[in-house]
Coordinates of C-alpha atoms and ligand atoms in Angstrom, one line a residue:
M1 CA 35.2 -0.5 -16.1
S2 CA 31.4 -1.9 -15.5
I3 CA 31.7 -1.9 -12.5
S4 CA 33.1 1.4 -11.8
H5 CA 30.5 3.0 -13.2
E6 CA 27.9 1.2 -11.6
S7 CA 29.1 2.8 -8.3
S8 CA 29.9 5.8 -9.1
A9 CA 26.4 5.7 -10.2
A10 CA 25.8 4.9 -6.7
D11 CA 28.2 7.6 -6.0
A12 CA 26.7 10.0 -7.9
L13 CA 23.1 9.7 -6.5
R14 CA 24.6 9.7 -2.9
A15 CA 26.0 13.0 -3.4
K16 CA 21.7 13.9 -4.5
A17 CA 20.2 12.3 -1.2
A18 CA 22.6 14.6 0.3
A19 CA 21.9 17.7 -0.9
L20 CA 18.3 17.0 -0.6
S21 CA 16.1 19.5 1.4
F22 CA 13.3 17.9 3.7
T23 CA 9.5 19.3 4.0
S24 CA 9.3 18.7 7.8
Q25 CA 5.6 21.2 8.3
A26 CA 2.4 19.7 8.5
F27 CA 0.8 21.1 5.6
I28 CA -2.2 22.4 7.0
E29 CA -4.7 25.5 6.3
G30 CA -3.3 26.7 3.5
D31 CA 0.6 26.8 4.6
Y32 CA 3.3 24.8 5.6
R33 CA 3.2 25.2 10.0
D34 CA 4.4 23.6 13.1
A35 CA 2.3 21.3 14.9
A36 CA -0.1 23.5 18.0
S37 CA 1.8 22.0 20.4
G38 CA 5.0 22.6 18.7
E39 CA 6.5 19.2 19.5
T40 CA 8.6 17.1 17.3
F41 CA 9.0 13.9 15.6
E42 CA 12.4 12.0 15.0
C43 CA 12.6 11.2 10.9
V44 CA 14.8 8.1 10.5
S45 CA 16.5 6.8 7.5
P46 CA 17.0 2.8 8.2
I47 CA 19.4 2.8 5.2
D48 CA 21.9 3.9 8.4
G49 CA 20.3 5.2 11.1
K50 CA 20.9 8.7 11.1
V51 CA 18.2 11.0 12.0
L52 CA 17.0 12.9 8.9
T53 CA 15.4 15.6 9.6
K54 CA 12.7 16.3 13.3
V55 CA 9.1 16.5 11.3
A56 CA 6.0 18.3 13.1
A57 CA 4.3 15.9 15.5
C58 CA -0.2 16.8 14.8
D59 CA -2.5 15.6 17.3
K60 CA -6.3 16.9 18.1
E61 CA -5.6 20.1 17.7
D62 CA -4.1 20.0 14.2
V63 CA -7.0 17.0 13.8
D64 CA -9.5 20.2 14.0
R65 CA -8.2 22.4 13.3
A66 CA -7.3 21.0 10.1
V67 CA -11.1 19.3 9.1
K68 CA -12.4 23.1 10.3
A69 CA -10.8 23.8 7.7
A70 CA -11.5 20.9 4.9
R71 CA -15.0 21.0 5.4
K72 CA -14.7 24.9 5.2
A73 CA -13.5 24.2 2.2
F74 CA -15.8 21.2 0.9
S75 CA -19.0 23.5 1.3
S76 CA -17.8 26.3 -0.5
G77 CA -17.4 24.2 -3.2
S78 CA -14.2 25.8 -5.0
W79 CA -13.9 21.9 -5.9
S80 CA -17.6 20.0 -4.5
D81 CA -19.0 21.8 -7.1
M82 CA -16.3 22.3 -9.7
A83 CA -17.0 21.0 -13.0
P84 CA -15.2 17.7 -13.9
A85 CA -13.9 19.3 -16.5
G86 CA -12.3 21.9 -14.0
R87 CA -11.3 18.8 -11.2
K88 CA -9.6 17.2 -14.7
K89 CA -7.5 19.9 -15.8
I90 CA -5.9 20.6 -12.2
L91 CA -5.3 17.0 -11.3
L92 CA -3.4 16.1 -15.0
K93 CA -1.6 18.8 -13.2
F94 CA -0.6 17.7 -10.7
A95 CA 0.5 14.6 -11.6
D96 CA 2.4 16.7 -14.8
L97 CA 4.3 18.0 -11.8
I98 CA 5.0 14.3 -9.4
A99 CA 6.3 13.2 -12.5
K100 CA 8.5 16.1 -13.1
N101 CA 9.7 16.0 -9.7
A102 CA 10.0 12.4 -9.3
E103 CA 13.6 12.4 -8.8
E104 CA 13.7 14.7 -6.0
L105 CA 10.5 12.1 -5.1
A106 CA 12.2 9.6 -5.3
L107 CA 15.2 9.4 -3.9
L108 CA 12.6 11.0 -0.7
E109 CA 11.5 7.9 -0.3
T110 CA 14.4 6.1 -0.6
L111 CA 15.9 8.1 2.3
D112 CA 12.9 7.5 3.9
M113 CA 12.2 4.1 4.0
G114 CA 15.0 2.4 2.7
K115 CA 13.5 1.1 -0.6
P116 CA 16.0 0.6 -3.5
I117 CA 16.2 3.5 -5.8
S118 CA 15.8 2.0 -8.6
F119 CA 12.5 0.7 -7.4
S120 CA 11.5 4.1 -6.2
K121 CA 12.5 5.0 -9.4
S122 CA 10.5 2.9 -11.1
V123 CA 7.5 1.6 -9.8
D124 CA 6.3 4.0 -7.4
M125 CA 6.7 7.7 -9.0
P126 CA 5.7 6.3 -12.1
A127 CA 2.7 5.0 -10.4
V128 CA 2.1 7.8 -8.1
A129 CA 1.8 10.0 -11.0
N130 CA 0.1 7.4 -13.8
T131 CA -2.6 7.2 -10.7
V132 CA -3.6 10.9 -9.8
R133 CA -4.0 11.0 -14.1
W134 CA -6.1 8.1 -14.5
Y135 CA -9.2 9.9 -12.4
A136 CA -8.6 13.1 -13.9
E137 CA -8.9 11.1 -17.1
A138 CA -11.9 9.6 -15.7
V139 CA -13.5 12.2 -13.9
D140 CA -15.5 13.8 -16.8
K141 CA -16.0 10.5 -18.8
V142 CA -18.6 8.7 -16.0
Y143 CA -22.3 9.2 -16.0
D144 CA -24.6 9.0 -13.6
E145 CA -27.7 7.0 -14.0
I146 CA -31.8 7.0 -14.5
A147 CA -33.5 4.2 -13.0
P148 CA -36.2 1.9 -14.7
T149 CA -39.6 3.6 -13.3
A150 CA -43.0 4.2 -14.0
K151 CA -43.3 7.1 -16.9
T152 CA -45.1 8.6 -14.0
S153 CA -41.9 9.8 -12.8
L154 CA -38.2 11.0 -13.3
D155 CA -35.7 8.8 -10.6
L156 CA -32.7 10.2 -11.3
I157 CA -29.4 8.1 -9.4
T158 CA -27.0 11.0 -9.0
R159 CA -23.1 10.1 -7.6
E160 CA -21.7 13.5 -5.4
P161 CA -19.3 13.4 -2.8
M162 CA -18.9 12.1 0.5
G163 CA -17.5 15.1 2.4
V164 CA -14.3 15.3 4.7
I165 CA -12.3 12.8 4.3
A166 CA -9.6 11.1 5.8
A167 CA -6.9 8.9 4.5
V168 CA -4.6 7.2 7.3
V169 CA -2.3 5.4 5.5
P170 CA 1.2 2.7 5.7
W171 CA 5.3 3.4 5.1
N172 CA 5.8 0.5 2.7
F173 CA 4.9 2.3 -0.8
P174 CA 4.4 5.7 1.8
L175 CA 3.3 7.6 -1.4
L176 CA 1.8 5.6 -3.5
M177 CA -1.0 4.0 -1.0
A178 CA -1.1 7.4 -0.4
T179 CA -2.1 8.3 -3.7
W180 CA -4.4 5.1 -4.2
K181 CA -6.7 6.7 -1.6
I182 CA -5.6 11.0 -2.2
A183 CA -6.2 10.5 -5.2
P184 CA -9.8 8.8 -6.4
A185 CA -11.2 11.2 -3.0
L186 CA -10.1 13.5 -5.0
A187 CA -11.5 13.6 -8.8
A188 CA -14.6 12.5 -6.4
G189 CA -14.9 16.1 -5.0
N190 CA -13.9 15.6 -2.2
S191 CA -11.9 17.9 0.9
V192 CA -9.2 15.6 1.2
I193 CA -7.0 15.1 5.0
L194 CA -4.0 12.6 4.2
K195 CA -1.9 10.8 7.6
P196 CA 1.0 9.5 6.2
A197 CA 3.2 6.6 8.8
E198 CA 5.4 8.1 11.7
Q199 CA 8.6 6.1 9.4
S200 CA 7.7 8.2 6.0
P201 CA 6.2 11.5 5.9
L202 CA 8.2 13.2 3.8
T203 CA 7.5 12.8 0.2
A204 CA 3.7 13.2 1.5
L205 CA 4.7 16.4 3.0
R206 CA 6.2 17.3 -0.3
V207 CA 3.3 16.4 -2.0
A208 CA 1.1 19.2 -1.1
A209 CA 3.0 21.6 -2.2
L210 CA 2.7 19.6 -5.9
A211 CA -0.9 20.2 -5.6
A212 CA -1.4 23.1 -4.0
E213 CA 1.1 24.2 -7.4
A214 CA -1.6 22.7 -10.1
G215 CA -4.4 25.1 -8.6
L216 CA -5.9 22.8 -6.3
P217 CA -8.4 25.0 -3.7
E218 CA -7.1 25.7 0.0
N219 CA -7.9 22.8 2.2
T220 CA -8.6 20.4 0.0
L221 CA -6.0 19.0 0.5
Q222 CA -4.4 18.9 3.5
V223 CA -1.4 16.6 4.9
L224 CA -1.4 16.0 8.7
P225 CA 2.5 14.0 10.3
G226 CA 2.1 12.5 13.3
M227 CA 1.4 9.3 15.3
G228 CA -1.5 6.9 14.9
E229 CA -2.3 7.1 18.5
T230 CA -3.1 10.8 18.2
A231 CA -3.4 12.6 15.3
G232 CA -4.4 8.7 13.4
Q233 CA -7.6 8.4 16.4
A234 CA -8.1 11.7 16.3
L235 CA -9.2 11.7 13.1
G236 CA -10.9 8.9 12.3
R237 CA -13.2 9.3 16.4
H238 CA -14.0 12.8 14.8
M239 CA -17.8 14.4 14.4
D240 CA -17.0 15.4 11.5
V241 CA -14.7 13.8 9.0
D242 CA -16.6 12.0 7.2
M243 CA -14.7 8.8 5.8
I244 CA -11.6 7.0 6.7
A245 CA -10.1 6.6 3.7
F246 CA -7.3 3.3 5.7
T247 CA -4.6 0.7 4.5
G248 CA -2.4 -0.8 7.3
S249 CA -2.9 -3.8 9.6
T250 CA -5.8 -5.3 10.3
E251 CA -5.3 -4.5 14.1
V252 CA -5.6 -0.4 12.9
G253 CA -8.5 -1.7 10.3
K254 CA -10.4 -2.6 13.4
F255 CA -10.0 0.5 15.5
F256 CA -11.2 2.2 13.2
L257 CA -14.4 0.7 13.2
R258 CA -14.4 0.9 16.4
Y259 CA -13.8 5.0 16.5
S260 CA -16.7 5.1 14.2
G261 CA -19.0 3.1 15.9
E262 CA -17.9 5.7 18.9
S263 CA -18.3 8.3 17.0
N264 CA -20.8 9.0 14.2
M265 CA -20.7 6.4 11.9
K266 CA -18.0 7.6 9.6
A267 CA -18.1 4.9 6.5
I268 CA -14.6 3.3 6.5
S269 CA -13.2 2.0 3.8
L270 CA -10.3 -0.5 5.2
E271 CA -7.4 -2.5 3.1
C272 CA -5.3 -4.7 5.6
G273 CA -3.0 -7.8 5.8
G274 CA -2.2 -10.7 3.1
K275 CA -0.9 -14.0 3.7
T276 CA -0.5 -14.4 0.1
P277 CA -1.0 -18.1 -1.0
N278 CA 1.1 -19.1 -3.9
I279 CA 0.4 -22.2 -5.4
V280 CA 2.6 -24.1 -8.2
F281 CA 1.4 -27.2 -9.3
D282 CA 4.0 -29.4 -11.2
D283 CA 2.5 -29.1 -14.6
A284 CA 3.0 -25.7 -14.2
E285 CA 4.5 -24.4 -18.4
S286 CA 8.1 -22.9 -16.5
L287 CA 9.2 -24.4 -13.2
D288 CA 11.8 -21.8 -13.9
G289 CA 10.0 -18.5 -14.5
A290 CA 7.3 -19.5 -11.8
A291 CA 10.5 -19.9 -9.3
Q292 CA 12.0 -16.5 -11.0
A293 CA 8.3 -15.3 -9.3
A294 CA 7.9 -16.8 -6.4
A295 CA 11.6 -15.4 -5.4
Q296 CA 10.9 -12.2 -6.5
G297 CA 7.3 -12.3 -5.3
V298 CA 7.9 -12.5 -1.7
F299 CA 11.8 -10.9 -1.5
F300 CA 11.0 -7.0 -3.3
N301 CA 10.9 -4.4 -0.5
S302 CA 12.3 -6.8 1.2
G303 CA 9.3 -8.5 2.5
Q304 CA 6.8 -5.5 2.5
V305 CA 3.8 -6.0 0.9
C306 CA 0.9 -6.8 2.0
I307 CA 0.5 -8.9 -1.3
A308 CA 3.6 -10.4 -0.6
A309 CA 3.8 -14.4 -1.4
T310 CA 4.6 -15.5 1.5
R311 CA 2.7 -18.9 1.9
L312 CA 4.8 -21.5 -1.4
L313 CA 2.6 -24.1 -1.8
V314 CA 4.0 -26.5 -4.1
Q315 CA 3.0 -30.0 -5.5
E316 CA 5.4 -33.1 -3.9
K317 CA 6.1 -34.7 -6.9
I318 CA 7.9 -30.4 -7.7
H319 CA 9.0 -30.6 -4.1
D320 CA 12.8 -30.9 -4.4
E321 CA 13.2 -29.5 -7.7
F322 CA 11.5 -26.1 -7.4
L323 CA 12.6 -24.8 -4.1
E324 CA 16.2 -25.2 -5.1
K325 CA 15.5 -22.8 -8.5
V326 CA 14.2 -20.2 -6.1
K327 CA 16.7 -20.4 -3.5
Q328 CA 19.8 -20.0 -6.6
V329 CA 17.1 -16.9 -7.4
G330 CA 16.7 -15.7 -3.4
E331 CA 20.7 -16.2 -3.5
H332 CA 21.3 -13.3 -5.5
M333 CA 18.5 -10.8 -4.1
Q334 CA 20.8 -9.9 -0.9
P335 CA 20.5 -6.3 1.1
G336 CA 22.6 -4.1 -0.5
D337 CA 23.1 0.3 -0.1
P338 CA 19.0 1.3 -1.3
L339 CA 21.2 4.1 -2.8
D340 CA 22.8 1.7 -5.8
P341 CA 20.7 1.5 -8.5
K342 CA 22.0 -2.3 -9.1
T343 CA 19.8 -3.2 -5.4
F344 CA 17.5 -5.7 -6.0
M345 CA 16.6 -5.2 -1.7
G346 CA 16.7 -2.9 -0.1
S347 CA 16.4 -2.8 4.6
M348 CA 13.6 -2.5 6.1
V349 CA 11.9 0.0 7.3
D350 CA 12.6 1.3 11.3
K351 CA 14.6 -0.6 13.6
T352 CA 11.2 -1.7 15.6
Q353 CA 10.2 -4.0 12.2
T354 CA 13.5 -5.3 11.8
E355 CA 13.3 -6.7 15.2
R356 CA 9.9 -7.3 14.7
V357 CA 10.6 -10.4 11.3
M358 CA 14.1 -11.5 13.0
S359 CA 11.8 -12.6 16.2
Y360 CA 9.0 -14.1 13.6
I361 CA 12.0 -15.9 12.3
G362 CA 12.8 -17.6 16.0
V363 CA 9.0 -18.5 15.9
G364 CA 9.7 -20.5 12.5
E365 CA 13.3 -22.5 14.0
K366 CA 10.9 -22.7 17.8
E367 CA 8.3 -24.3 15.8
G368 CA 9.9 -26.8 14.0
A369 CA 10.4 -25.4 10.7
G370 CA 13.7 -25.6 8.7
L371 CA 15.7 -23.0 7.7
A372 CA 16.5 -23.2 4.2
M373 CA 18.3 -20.0 3.7
G374 CA 19.3 -16.7 5.4
G375 CA 17.9 -16.0 8.7
K376 CA 20.3 -13.1 9.9
Q377 CA 20.5 -9.7 10.2
V378 CA 23.5 -8.7 8.4
M379 CA 25.2 -4.7 7.2
Q380 CA 24.6 -3.9 11.0
N381 CA 28.6 -2.2 10.0
T382 CA 26.1 0.6 8.7
G383 CA 23.7 1.5 11.0
G384 CA 21.0 0.3 9.1
Y385 CA 18.4 -2.0 9.3
Y386 CA 19.0 -5.2 6.8
I387 CA 18.0 -9.2 6.6
E388 CA 18.6 -11.2 4.2
P389 CA 15.8 -13.4 2.4
T390 CA 15.2 -16.1 4.6
I391 CA 13.0 -19.3 3.4
F392 CA 11.5 -22.0 5.8
D393 CA 10.9 -25.5 4.5
G394 CA 8.3 -28.4 6.0
V395 CA 6.2 -25.9 6.9
D396 CA 2.8 -26.3 8.3
N397 CA -0.7 -23.8 7.7
K398 CA -0.9 -23.8 11.4
M399 CA 2.2 -22.4 11.7
R400 CA 2.7 -19.1 12.9
V401 CA 5.0 -18.3 10.6
A402 CA 1.8 -19.3 7.7
Q403 CA -0.8 -17.8 9.5
E404 CA 0.7 -13.9 10.7
E405 CA 2.1 -11.1 9.0
I406 CA 5.9 -11.5 9.1
F407 CA 6.2 -8.6 6.7
G408 CA 9.6 -8.7 6.1
P409 CA 11.0 -10.9 3.3
V410 CA 10.6 -14.8 5.2
L411 CA 8.8 -17.0 2.6
S412 CA 7.1 -20.4 4.1
T413 CA 7.5 -23.1 1.9
L414 CA 4.3 -25.7 1.7
T415 CA 3.2 -29.0 0.1
F416 CA 0.1 -30.0 -0.9
K417 CA -1.0 -33.7 -2.9
D418 CA -3.2 -32.7 -5.4
E419 CA -6.2 -29.8 -5.7
A420 CA -8.3 -29.8 -3.1
E421 CA -5.4 -30.3 -0.8
A422 CA -4.4 -26.8 -2.6
L423 CA -7.5 -25.1 -2.0
R424 CA -8.1 -26.0 1.3
I425 CA -4.5 -24.9 2.0
A426 CA -5.2 -21.9 0.2
N427 CA -8.5 -21.0 1.9
D428 CA -7.0 -21.3 5.4
S429 CA -6.7 -18.5 6.8
I430 CA -8.0 -14.5 8.1
Y431 CA -6.3 -12.8 5.0
G432 CA -7.9 -13.5 1.2
L433 CA -6.4 -9.8 0.1
Q434 CA -3.8 -11.6 -3.5
A435 CA -3.5 -15.2 -4.3
T436 CA -1.7 -16.5 -7.2
L437 CA -1.5 -20.4 -8.9
W438 CA 0.7 -21.6 -12.1
T439 CA -0.5 -24.1 -13.9
K440 CA -0.7 -25.2 -18.1
D441 CA -4.7 -26.7 -17.6
I442 CA -7.1 -23.0 -17.7
N443 CA -10.3 -26.0 -16.3
K444 CA -8.0 -26.2 -13.0
A445 CA -7.0 -22.5 -13.4
F446 CA -10.7 -21.6 -13.0
R447 CA -11.7 -24.7 -10.6
I448 CA -9.0 -23.5 -8.3
A449 CA -9.5 -19.3 -8.7
R450 CA -13.0 -19.9 -8.3
G451 CA -12.9 -21.4 -5.1
L452 CA -10.1 -19.2 -3.9
R453 CA -11.7 -16.5 -1.2
S454 CA -9.2 -13.6 -1.9
G455 CA -10.0 -10.2 -3.4
T456 CA -7.7 -10.8 -6.4
V457 CA -6.4 -14.6 -8.2
T458 CA -3.4 -14.4 -10.8
V459 CA -3.0 -17.1 -13.3
N460 CA 0.5 -17.7 -14.1
D461 CA 1.7 -13.8 -13.1
I462 CA 2.9 -12.6 -10.0
N463 CA 1.4 -9.2 -10.3
G464 CA -2.2 -8.3 -10.4
G465 CA -3.8 -5.2 -13.0
G466 CA -2.1 -1.5 -12.2
T467 CA -5.2 1.2 -11.8
A468 CA -7.7 0.2 -14.0
V469 CA -8.3 -3.8 -11.8
P470 CA -9.6 -3.9 -8.3
F471 CA -7.7 -4.3 -5.6
G472 CA -8.8 -5.3 -1.4
G473 CA -9.7 -8.6 0.0
Y474 CA -11.5 -11.1 1.7
K475 CA -12.2 -11.6 5.2
Q476 CA -10.0 -10.1 6.9
S477 CA -8.0 -8.5 4.8
G478 CA -10.5 -5.7 4.1
I479 CA -13.4 -3.9 3.7
G480 CA -13.7 -1.6 0.1
R481 CA -11.4 -1.5 -2.9
D482 CA -8.9 0.6 -4.2
N483 CA -8.2 1.6 -8.1
S484 CA -10.3 1.5 -10.5
L485 CA -14.0 3.3 -10.7
H486 CA -15.2 1.0 -8.2
A487 CA -12.6 3.6 -5.9
L488 CA -14.5 6.7 -7.5
E489 CA -17.8 4.9 -6.5
K490 CA -16.4 4.2 -3.1
Y491 CA -15.2 8.0 -2.4
S492 CA -18.7 9.6 -4.0
Q493 CA -22.3 8.9 -1.8
V494 CA -25.2 7.8 -4.0
K495 CA -28.8 10.2 -4.3
T496 CA -31.4 9.0 -5.3
T497 CA -33.9 12.2 -6.6
H498 CA -36.9 11.0 -7.5
I499 CA -39.3 13.3 -9.7
L500 CA -43.0 12.3 -10.2
I501 CA -44.4 13.8 -13.7
S502 CA -47.8 15.1 -13.5
Ligands
LIG601 P1 -0.5 -0.2 10.5 O1 0.6 0.2 11.8 O2 -1.3 -0.5 11.2 O3 -0.5 1.8 10.3 C1 -0.9 2.2 9.2 C2 -1.5 3.4 9.5 O4 -1.9 3.3 11.0 C3 -0.3 4.4 10.3 O5 -0.6 5.8 9.4 C4 -0.4 5.0 11.2 O6 0.0 5.9 12.2 C5 -1.2 4.6 12.0 N1 -2.5 4.0 13.5 C6 -1.1 2.9 14.0 N2 -1.9 3.4 14.7 C7 -3.5 3.8 14.9 C8 -3.8 3.9 16.2 N3 -4.0 3.3 17.1 N4 -4.9 4.6 15.6 C9 -5.1 5.3 14.4 N5 -3.5 4.6 13.4 C10 -3.4 4.1 13.8 O7 0.4 -0.8 9.8 P2 2.1 -0.3 8.6 O8 3.1 -1.2 10.0 O9 2.5 1.3 8.8 O10 1.5 -1.0 7.3 C11 2.0 -2.4 7.4 C12 0.3 -3.3 7.6 O11 -0.3 -2.1 6.5 C13 1.1 -4.9 7.3 O12 -0.2 -5.2 7.4 C14 0.3 -4.5 5.5 O13 0.1 -5.7 4.7 C15 -0.5 -3.6 5.5 N6 -1.0 -2.7 4.0 C16 -1.9 -2.8 2.9 C17 -1.8 -2.7 2.4 C18 -3.3 -3.2 1.5 O14 -3.6 -2.7 0.7 N7 -4.2 -4.4 1.6 C19 -1.3 -2.3 1.3 C20 0.0 -1.5 2.0 C21 0.1 -2.4 3.5 P3 1.6 5.4 13.0 O15 2.3 5.4 11.8 O16 2.4 6.9 13.7 O17 2.1 4.3 13.1
LIG602 MG1 11.5 7.7 8.2

């Protein structure tokens, strides 16, 4: 009874997905348009390997046009000089329209990058709408400052928008990562150009129309799909882009620093890779709860998460018992049809990423890590790209599977003796995005949290906070913070106005 009910829910979603139409043109100079060159690229669904549509492949010429239009919009003051209460009203409308169209957007996201529909519906789209709403509601509540100078002067410290901001984003949470940039950047009064990842352009293209419908002035938000090496690089090197807000790999993040240095010294904010240590002490409150979180933390979104808890550090005494528990949870997270609401783990984003992850599994075995679970590509009969939840045991932190970001459902298990060793292993990484620890001892929790070189530390929980807390990395995990009022600050210039009082 319940099985036929559930499968009919999946069938209904498949029918809705089949009836979707796709936005495939760039949103530039106030309308949907082809790339100037007329070139397109194939947008493939990793669910079954089929081409969904052909999308405009924007290039330098399109970037030049978009930047010119964005600069004109910015200088006109139609958005940048609008009273905060006015920007708030339009952004709240934008959030409402996202919420209203959430089912369509969730289906697009699932088709485009293979994440389970249950998550694109219950995690991604609500978070997208909430992020826009959060910044809309913030803009008319933040005050500027007056400096504590002598009575002979008045020194005002005010925030002004940066100007033209380009957001270049990845494919793992396509619309959410885009929104983490565009919501605060727009709220602060900037004109924004968004380049989605080539693997997942559909939701970004669709919301451009929703922003216009909400009343965002023309050319305040433009969306240019295209390749990183062409469109992304042209934005990075443009002499009239004031800032790049990037989320993606550490390697490409470094390219943007170089582009900036070789062009106009534009501001660069970077959210890059991670290799989250998940430290489980033998005095953790509930090993069952910690095991559930450990599996979820690495297999959620098929491990394609910058904060995926990919390094499991277990205190020696509880290693066997704990790993067994993690395996038991992980066994129930086998990949399935992303359009089935029961599926916890969907497909990988594409063939390239699948091959990359499979090659890392080979590397781990060669390095001498023990394959404790999974390790195979599965469901090949679908034409799509799926990998089993995979666990390595007996990993040494020097191994590549412990040092490099795999970005797939692959867990590396290590052991430690005491606090000092846990901290040393956790910090022995080029990354510092997030770290997690499990203990009942509050003093130990604070000692370890203080010692971790990481933008976020979570204690007895695998997930950090939401929009209200800053998110970003130490070390090569990035520069700057997304979310919270810190992001609003990041998209603003700080101006000092000194007035002599005679
Ligand atoms: P990626 O290869 O670095 O790509 C990110 C974006 O940069 C894409 O839009 C990409 O365009 C563009 N790009 C690629 N090469 C470029 C170049 N030479 N010049 C200019 N732009 C270029 O990353 P990804 O594979 O999409 O995403 C996975 C990575 O994102 C992981 O490392 C993950 O940790 C990181 N990530 C970080 C966070 C965070 O908040 N810290 C969040 C999510 C993901 P194309 O699509 O054409 O390649
Ligand atoms: Mg795709």
